[in-house]
Coordinates of C-alpha atoms and ligand atoms in Angstrom, one line a residue:
M1 CA -0.6 23.6 7.0
K2 CA 0.8 27.2 7.2
I3 CA 4.5 27.6 6.6
N4 CA 6.8 31.1 6.6
R5 CA 10.2 32.1 5.7
V6 CA 13.1 31.0 7.5
K7 CA 16.4 32.6 7.8
G8 CA 18.5 29.8 7.5
F9 CA 18.9 26.3 9.1
S10 CA 21.6 23.7 10.1
G11 CA 21.5 20.0 11.2
E12 CA 22.2 16.5 10.7
I13 CA 19.2 14.3 9.9
K14 CA 18.5 10.7 9.2
V15 CA 15.5 10.3 6.7
P16 CA 13.2 7.4 6.7
G17 CA 13.9 4.2 5.1
D18 CA 13.5 3.8 1.2
K19 CA 9.9 3.2 0.1
S20 CA 10.8 1.2 -2.9
I21 CA 13.0 -1.2 -0.7
S22 CA 10.7 -1.6 1.9
H23 CA 7.7 -2.7 -0.2
R24 CA 10.1 -5.1 -2.0
S25 CA 11.4 -6.4 1.6
I26 CA 7.7 -7.5 2.6
M27 CA 6.9 -8.9 -0.8
L28 CA 10.0 -11.1 -1.1
G29 CA 9.8 -11.9 2.8
S30 CA 6.3 -13.2 2.4
L31 CA 7.2 -15.4 -0.8
A32 CA 10.7 -16.7 1.1
K33 CA 11.1 -19.8 3.1
G34 CA 12.1 -18.8 6.7
T35 CA 12.0 -15.5 8.5
T36 CA 13.2 -12.2 7.2
K37 CA 14.1 -9.4 9.6
V38 CA 13.8 -5.9 8.2
T39 CA 15.5 -2.9 9.7
G40 CA 15.1 0.9 8.8
F41 CA 11.6 0.1 7.3
L42 CA 9.6 3.0 6.2
T43 CA 6.3 3.0 8.1
G44 CA 4.4 5.3 5.7
A45 CA 1.0 4.5 4.8
D46 CA 2.0 3.1 1.3
C47 CA 4.3 0.4 2.7
L48 CA 1.8 -0.2 5.5
S49 CA -0.7 -1.0 2.6
T50 CA 1.6 -3.5 1.3
I51 CA 1.9 -5.2 4.9
D52 CA -1.9 -5.2 5.0
C53 CA -2.4 -6.8 1.8
F54 CA 0.2 -9.7 2.4
R55 CA -1.4 -10.3 6.1
K56 CA -4.9 -10.6 4.2
M57 CA -3.1 -13.6 2.2
G58 CA -2.1 -15.2 5.6
V59 CA 1.3 -13.8 6.2
D60 CA 2.5 -13.6 9.8
I61 CA 4.1 -9.9 9.7
E62 CA 5.0 -8.2 13.0
L63 CA 6.0 -4.4 13.0
H64 CA 7.6 -2.6 15.9
D65 CA 8.6 0.8 15.3
T66 CA 10.8 0.7 12.2
E67 CA 11.9 -3.3 12.7
V68 CA 9.5 -5.8 10.5
T69 CA 9.6 -9.7 11.0
V70 CA 8.1 -11.4 8.2
K71 CA 7.4 -15.1 8.3
G72 CA 7.7 -16.3 4.9
L73 CA 5.0 -18.8 3.6
G74 CA 7.3 -19.8 0.5
L75 CA 6.6 -19.3 -3.2
H76 CA 3.6 -21.1 -3.3
G77 CA 2.1 -20.7 0.6
L78 CA 0.0 -17.4 -0.1
K79 CA -3.8 -18.2 0.9
A80 CA -6.7 -16.5 -0.9
P81 CA -7.8 -13.3 0.8
T82 CA -11.4 -13.1 2.0
D83 CA -11.5 -9.5 1.5
T84 CA -10.5 -7.0 -1.5
L85 CA -6.8 -6.2 -1.2
D86 CA -6.8 -2.6 -0.1
V87 CA -3.6 -0.8 -1.8
G88 CA -4.7 2.6 -0.6
N89 CA -2.7 5.2 -2.6
S90 CA 0.2 2.9 -3.6
G91 CA 0.8 2.3 -7.2
T92 CA 3.9 0.1 -6.2
T93 CA 1.8 -2.2 -4.1
T94 CA -0.8 -2.6 -6.7
R95 CA 1.6 -3.2 -9.7
L96 CA 4.2 -5.4 -8.0
M97 CA 1.6 -7.3 -6.1
S98 CA -0.3 -7.8 -9.3
G99 CA 2.7 -9.8 -10.6
I100 CA 2.7 -12.2 -7.8
L101 CA -1.2 -12.4 -7.8
A102 CA -1.1 -13.6 -11.4
A103 CA 0.3 -16.8 -10.8
Q104 CA -1.4 -17.9 -7.4
N105 CA -4.1 -20.6 -7.2
F106 CA -6.8 -18.3 -6.4
S107 CA -8.6 -15.0 -7.5
C108 CA -8.9 -11.8 -5.7
R109 CA -9.8 -8.4 -6.1
V110 CA -7.4 -5.3 -5.9
N111 CA -8.5 -1.9 -5.3
G112 CA -7.4 1.4 -3.8
D113 CA -8.3 5.3 -3.2
A114 CA -9.6 7.7 -5.8
S115 CA -6.1 8.4 -7.3
I116 CA -5.2 4.7 -7.6
Q117 CA -8.4 4.2 -9.7
K118 CA -7.4 6.6 -12.2
R119 CA -3.7 5.6 -12.5
P120 CA -2.9 3.3 -15.7
M121 CA -2.7 -0.5 -15.1
K122 CA -2.8 -1.5 -18.7
R123 CA 0.9 -1.2 -18.7
I124 CA 1.0 -4.3 -16.5
I125 CA -2.0 -6.1 -17.6
T126 CA -0.7 -6.0 -21.2
P127 CA 2.8 -7.9 -20.4
L128 CA 1.3 -10.3 -17.7
S129 CA -1.6 -11.3 -20.1
M130 CA 1.1 -12.0 -22.5
M131 CA 2.4 -14.3 -19.9
G132 CA -1.0 -16.2 -19.6
A133 CA -2.3 -13.8 -16.7
D134 CA -6.0 -13.3 -16.1
I135 CA -6.5 -9.8 -15.0
K136 CA -9.7 -7.6 -15.6
S137 CA -10.3 -4.2 -14.9
E138 CA -13.6 -3.9 -13.4
A139 CA -14.8 -0.8 -14.9
D140 CA -13.1 -1.6 -18.1
N141 CA -10.9 1.5 -18.0
G142 CA -7.7 0.1 -17.8
C143 CA -7.5 1.1 -14.0
A144 CA -8.3 -0.5 -10.7
P145 CA -10.3 -2.4 -9.2
L146 CA -8.4 -5.1 -10.8
I147 CA -9.9 -8.9 -10.5
I148 CA -6.9 -11.1 -10.9
T149 CA -7.3 -15.1 -11.2
G150 CA -4.4 -16.9 -10.8
S151 CA -3.2 -18.9 -14.0
K152 CA -0.3 -21.1 -15.2
L153 CA 2.2 -18.3 -16.5
H154 CA 5.0 -18.7 -19.4
G155 CA 8.1 -16.8 -19.8
I156 CA 8.3 -13.9 -22.3
H157 CA 10.6 -11.4 -23.6
Y158 CA 8.9 -7.9 -23.0
D159 CA 10.1 -4.7 -24.7
S160 CA 8.6 -2.2 -22.4
P161 CA 7.4 0.9 -23.9
V162 CA 8.0 3.0 -20.5
A163 CA 11.0 3.0 -18.2
S164 CA 9.1 1.9 -15.4
A165 CA 10.3 -0.3 -12.2
Q166 CA 6.9 -1.0 -11.2
V167 CA 6.2 -2.5 -14.8
K168 CA 9.6 -4.3 -14.9
S169 CA 9.2 -5.6 -11.2
A170 CA 5.6 -7.0 -12.1
I171 CA 7.0 -9.0 -14.9
L172 CA 10.2 -10.3 -13.1
L173 CA 7.9 -11.1 -9.9
A174 CA 5.5 -13.2 -12.3
G175 CA 8.8 -14.5 -14.0
L176 CA 9.4 -16.2 -10.6
Y177 CA 6.5 -18.6 -11.5
A178 CA 6.9 -18.9 -15.3
D179 CA 7.7 -22.1 -17.0
G180 CA 10.8 -20.8 -18.6
E181 CA 13.1 -17.4 -18.7
T182 CA 11.4 -14.0 -18.5
S183 CA 13.2 -10.9 -19.7
V184 CA 12.3 -7.2 -19.8
T185 CA 14.0 -4.5 -21.8
E186 CA 13.6 -0.8 -21.0
P187 CA 14.0 2.2 -23.2
A188 CA 16.2 3.4 -20.2
I189 CA 17.1 1.9 -17.1
S190 CA 14.6 2.2 -14.1
R191 CA 15.6 1.5 -10.5
N192 CA 16.9 -2.1 -10.0
H193 CA 16.0 -2.6 -6.3
T194 CA 14.0 -5.8 -7.4
E195 CA 16.8 -7.2 -9.4
L196 CA 19.2 -6.5 -6.3
M197 CA 16.9 -7.9 -3.8
F198 CA 16.3 -11.1 -6.1
K199 CA 20.1 -11.8 -5.8
E200 CA 19.9 -11.6 -2.0
F201 CA 17.0 -14.0 -1.7
G202 CA 18.8 -16.6 -4.2
V203 CA 17.0 -15.9 -7.1
D204 CA 18.7 -16.2 -10.7
I205 CA 18.6 -13.0 -12.1
N206 CA 20.7 -11.3 -14.6
T207 CA 21.3 -7.7 -16.0
V208 CA 22.7 -7.1 -19.3
G209 CA 22.5 -3.2 -20.7
K210 CA 18.9 -2.7 -20.4
T211 CA 17.5 -6.2 -20.2
A212 CA 16.9 -7.9 -17.0
T213 CA 16.2 -11.8 -17.2
V214 CA 14.8 -14.0 -14.5
K215 CA 15.0 -17.7 -14.5
P216 CA 11.9 -19.3 -12.7
A217 CA 12.4 -20.2 -9.0
E218 CA 11.8 -23.1 -6.9
E219 CA 12.2 -21.3 -3.7
L220 CA 13.6 -18.1 -2.3
F221 CA 15.6 -18.0 1.0
A222 CA 14.8 -15.5 3.6
R223 CA 17.4 -12.9 4.4
D224 CA 17.7 -9.8 6.8
I225 CA 17.6 -6.4 5.0
A226 CA 18.8 -3.5 6.3
V227 CA 16.9 -0.5 4.4
P228 CA 18.8 2.8 3.6
G229 CA 17.4 6.3 3.9
D230 CA 15.1 7.3 0.9
I231 CA 17.1 9.5 -1.2
S232 CA 13.7 10.9 -2.6
S233 CA 12.9 11.8 0.9
A234 CA 16.5 13.5 1.3
A235 CA 15.8 15.6 -1.8
Y236 CA 13.4 17.9 0.1
F237 CA 16.4 18.8 2.5
M238 CA 18.9 18.8 -0.1
V239 CA 17.0 21.5 -2.0
A240 CA 16.1 23.3 1.1
A241 CA 19.9 23.6 2.1
A242 CA 20.8 24.6 -1.5
I243 CA 18.2 27.3 -1.7
T244 CA 17.9 28.8 2.0
P245 CA 20.6 31.4 2.9
N246 CA 22.8 30.4 5.7
S247 CA 22.1 26.8 5.7
C248 CA 23.9 23.3 5.9
I249 CA 22.7 20.0 6.5
T250 CA 24.0 16.5 6.5
I251 CA 21.5 13.5 5.8
K252 CA 23.0 10.2 7.1
N253 CA 23.0 6.9 5.7
V254 CA 21.1 7.8 2.2
G255 CA 20.5 5.0 -0.6
V256 CA 22.6 6.0 -3.7
N257 CA 21.9 3.4 -5.5
P258 CA 23.0 4.4 -9.4
T259 CA 19.6 4.1 -10.8
R260 CA 18.3 6.4 -8.2
D261 CA 21.1 9.0 -7.6
G262 CA 20.0 11.4 -10.8
I263 CA 19.4 14.1 -8.3
I264 CA 23.2 14.1 -7.3
R265 CA 24.1 14.6 -11.1
V266 CA 21.5 17.6 -11.3
F267 CA 23.1 19.1 -8.0
E268 CA 26.5 18.9 -10.0
M269 CA 25.3 20.3 -13.0
M270 CA 23.5 23.3 -11.3
G271 CA 26.8 24.0 -9.2
A272 CA 25.4 23.1 -5.8
D273 CA 27.7 23.0 -2.7
M274 CA 27.6 19.2 -1.9
T275 CA 29.5 16.4 -0.8
V276 CA 28.8 12.8 -1.0
D277 CA 30.8 10.5 1.5
A278 CA 30.0 6.9 0.5
S279 CA 29.9 4.5 3.3
S280 CA 29.5 0.8 3.0
D281 CA 26.6 -1.1 1.1
T282 CA 23.7 -2.3 2.9
T283 CA 22.1 -5.4 1.7
G284 CA 23.4 -5.0 -1.9
E285 CA 22.4 -1.3 -1.9
P286 CA 25.2 1.6 -1.8
V287 CA 24.8 4.2 1.2
A288 CA 26.4 7.7 1.3
D289 CA 26.1 10.7 4.1
I290 CA 25.2 13.7 1.9
T291 CA 26.0 17.3 2.9
V292 CA 24.5 20.3 1.3
K293 CA 25.2 24.0 2.0
T294 CA 23.6 27.2 0.9
S295 CA 24.5 27.5 -3.0
S296 CA 24.8 29.7 -6.0
L297 CA 23.0 27.7 -8.5
K298 CA 22.5 28.0 -12.5
G299 CA 19.9 26.5 -14.5
C300 CA 20.5 23.1 -16.4
T301 CA 18.7 20.7 -18.8
I302 CA 17.3 17.4 -17.3
G303 CA 16.1 14.8 -19.7
G304 CA 17.0 11.5 -21.5
E305 CA 18.1 8.5 -19.4
L306 CA 18.7 10.7 -16.5
I307 CA 14.8 10.9 -16.0
P308 CA 14.1 7.6 -14.4
T309 CA 16.9 8.0 -12.0
L310 CA 15.0 11.1 -10.5
I311 CA 11.5 10.7 -11.5
D312 CA 10.2 11.3 -7.9
E313 CA 12.4 14.3 -7.3
I314 CA 11.3 16.4 -10.1
P315 CA 8.9 18.4 -8.1
A316 CA 11.8 19.2 -5.7
L317 CA 14.2 20.0 -8.3
A318 CA 11.6 22.5 -10.1
I319 CA 11.5 24.3 -6.7
M320 CA 15.2 24.7 -6.9
A321 CA 15.2 25.7 -10.4
C322 CA 13.1 28.8 -9.3
F323 CA 16.3 29.9 -7.4
A324 CA 19.0 29.2 -10.0
E325 CA 20.0 31.6 -12.3
G326 CA 18.8 31.0 -16.1
D327 CA 16.4 28.5 -17.5
T328 CA 16.0 24.8 -16.3
I329 CA 14.6 22.6 -18.9
I330 CA 12.9 19.2 -18.0
K331 CA 12.1 17.2 -20.6
D332 CA 11.2 13.4 -21.6
A333 CA 9.3 13.2 -18.3
A334 CA 5.7 12.6 -19.5
E335 CA 5.4 10.0 -16.9
L336 CA 5.0 12.8 -14.3
K337 CA 1.2 13.0 -15.6
V338 CA 0.5 9.6 -14.5
K339 CA 1.9 10.0 -10.7
E340 CA -0.1 10.4 -7.6
S341 CA -1.2 13.7 -9.4
N342 CA -0.5 15.2 -12.9
R343 CA 2.8 16.5 -11.6
I344 CA 3.4 19.0 -14.7
E345 CA 0.1 20.5 -14.2
V346 CA 0.2 20.6 -10.5
M347 CA 3.8 22.1 -10.1
A348 CA 2.9 24.5 -13.0
D349 CA -0.4 25.9 -11.3
N350 CA 1.1 26.1 -8.0
L351 CA 4.4 27.6 -8.8
S352 CA 2.6 30.3 -10.8
A353 CA 0.5 31.0 -7.8
M354 CA 3.6 31.9 -5.9
G355 CA 4.9 34.0 -8.6
A356 CA 7.6 31.7 -10.4
D357 CA 7.9 32.0 -14.2
I358 CA 7.2 28.3 -15.3
E359 CA 5.7 26.8 -18.8
A360 CA 4.3 23.2 -18.6
T361 CA 5.2 21.4 -21.5
D362 CA 4.1 18.1 -22.9
D363 CA 7.0 16.1 -21.3
G364 CA 8.1 18.4 -18.5
M365 CA 8.3 22.1 -17.8
I366 CA 10.6 25.2 -18.4
I367 CA 11.4 27.2 -15.5
H368 CA 12.9 30.9 -15.8
G369 CA 14.9 31.2 -12.6
G370 CA 15.4 34.2 -10.5
R371 CA 11.8 35.5 -9.6
Q372 CA 11.2 36.2 -5.9
L373 CA 8.3 33.6 -4.9
H374 CA 5.6 34.8 -2.6
G375 CA 3.1 32.9 -0.4
A376 CA 0.0 31.4 -1.8
T377 CA -2.6 28.7 -1.2
I378 CA -1.2 25.3 -2.5
D379 CA -3.5 22.7 -3.5
S380 CA -1.4 19.4 -2.8
K381 CA -4.1 17.4 -4.6
L382 CA -3.3 14.9 -1.7
D383 CA 0.1 14.3 -3.7
H384 CA 2.6 13.7 -1.1
R385 CA 5.8 14.9 -3.2
I386 CA 3.8 18.1 -4.1
A387 CA 3.1 18.9 -0.3
M388 CA 6.6 18.5 0.6
S389 CA 8.2 20.5 -2.2
F390 CA 5.8 23.4 -1.6
A391 CA 6.9 23.2 2.3
I392 CA 10.6 23.9 1.2
A393 CA 9.3 26.7 -1.3
A394 CA 7.4 28.2 1.3
M395 CA 10.3 28.5 3.7
N396 CA 12.0 30.6 1.0
A397 CA 8.8 32.7 0.1
D398 CA 7.6 36.4 1.1
G399 CA 4.5 36.1 3.4
E400 CA 2.7 32.9 4.2
T401 CA 2.0 29.9 2.4
D402 CA -0.9 27.6 3.2
I403 CA -0.6 23.9 1.9
L404 CA -4.1 22.2 1.5
G405 CA -3.9 18.7 2.3
A406 CA -0.7 18.8 3.9
E407 CA -1.2 15.7 5.9
C408 CA -0.6 13.5 2.9
V409 CA 3.0 13.2 3.4
N410 CA 2.3 10.3 5.5
I411 CA 2.3 8.3 2.4
S412 CA 6.0 8.4 2.5
Y413 CA 7.5 10.6 5.1
P414 CA 5.2 10.8 8.1
S415 CA 7.5 13.0 10.4
F416 CA 8.3 15.4 7.6
Y417 CA 7.0 18.2 9.2
E418 CA 8.5 17.5 12.8
D419 CA 12.0 16.8 10.8
I420 CA 11.7 20.4 9.6
K421 CA 10.9 21.8 13.3
G422 CA 13.8 19.6 14.6
L423 CA 16.4 21.5 12.5
E424 CA 18.2 24.4 14.0
L425 CA 16.3 27.2 12.6
K426 CA 18.0 30.5 12.5
Ligands
S3P1 C1 8.8 3.1 -8.0 C2 8.9 3.1 -9.2 C3 8.7 4.5 -9.9 C4 8.3 5.6 -8.7 C5 7.6 5.0 -7.6 C6 8.2 3.8 -7.0 C7 9.1 1.5 -7.4 O1 7.4 4.6 -10.4 O2 8.1 6.7 -9.2 O3 7.4 6.1 -6.5 O4 9.2 1.3 -6.0 O5 9.2 0.6 -8.3 P1 7.3 4.0 -12.1 O6 7.7 2.3 -12.1 O7 5.9 4.2 -12.4 O8 8.3 4.9 -12.9

């Protein structure tokens, strides 16, 4: 995909549905009694993998455009799949579904693409095994393929070494089936979409500080879910408007759950010209319209408890930092190394290729802002967030940028390039 500088843009857009909430709507809908209707569902490849896996376990799931109907089988109604459950590129599918599979009355195999086969699964195998789960890594390397044999589970308290919603959610989902209370304490609060959706489906869940506690469930009750726009997808347009001259964009109906809105805090710290108009909640999730205009930006430090609230937005924020005056320090973000690619290394390599002044560190990166970027060949490593981040960098670089593997945006934002072309470009 070849991309050139733009002079500016304006417009109003709606980004696709939130990926995390879309995954959870299929999982909880499948385990509920009754029919769950989902609107605004993200039809990115990752969420389609979740649909495919639950269909393979006997759930009737119909998808029309962005509307999904899930005919739940109840907490104990899933059927043994006859085939490997293929999670594709999706870490969320792998980890959350493992928590459910650990408690079924069948065995199954879970596998995905080359990237998934390198991502750490010990982080869920360890706590789920403490609950009594039987999960084996086929190659004995702590990664997928996983062989999961359903077992009787008991409640535990787990002190998680990482702030990860995927780990927390896997344990809480297993906790639905346990013989007692299950709780997870995190070092910093990660996204709480599972907890919020549990409440909607009638699960007894309680959060105090950094600890979420779930009671075993007898039944989940189907609920309609309106999925808000994904702030992680909105991030590309927010950053693009802030760094491109003569630009203004409004993104409608964006999910601004406080465990996800760290990018808004960083925009404030960097002095971005932004307004956030809160509207009503949809299915327990706060929603807002976000407007961003061309901004005069200054560097800042991003670290600590802010990191889990913007972990997927760091590649886009690193691009923004290149256009800010002064240094931006991103720290406490070692988790970036175990995403769809090693996002510290890949951002540093590709931004250096474009002429940015960036140093990779052990737990993040330091960007000295203000250097003019120039076009380069960018290897996305088939990581959707890398491809989209460099598309917006390319719109502000001299010469042409060629993004290799650009089609990987279909993982979370299939219409990304069309939505850029749909802006009123100057
Ligand atoms: C997600 C949690 C985050 C995030 C991922 C989606 C989720 O991962 O990066 O894109 O839906 O729970 P971690 O839990 O590994 O931080």
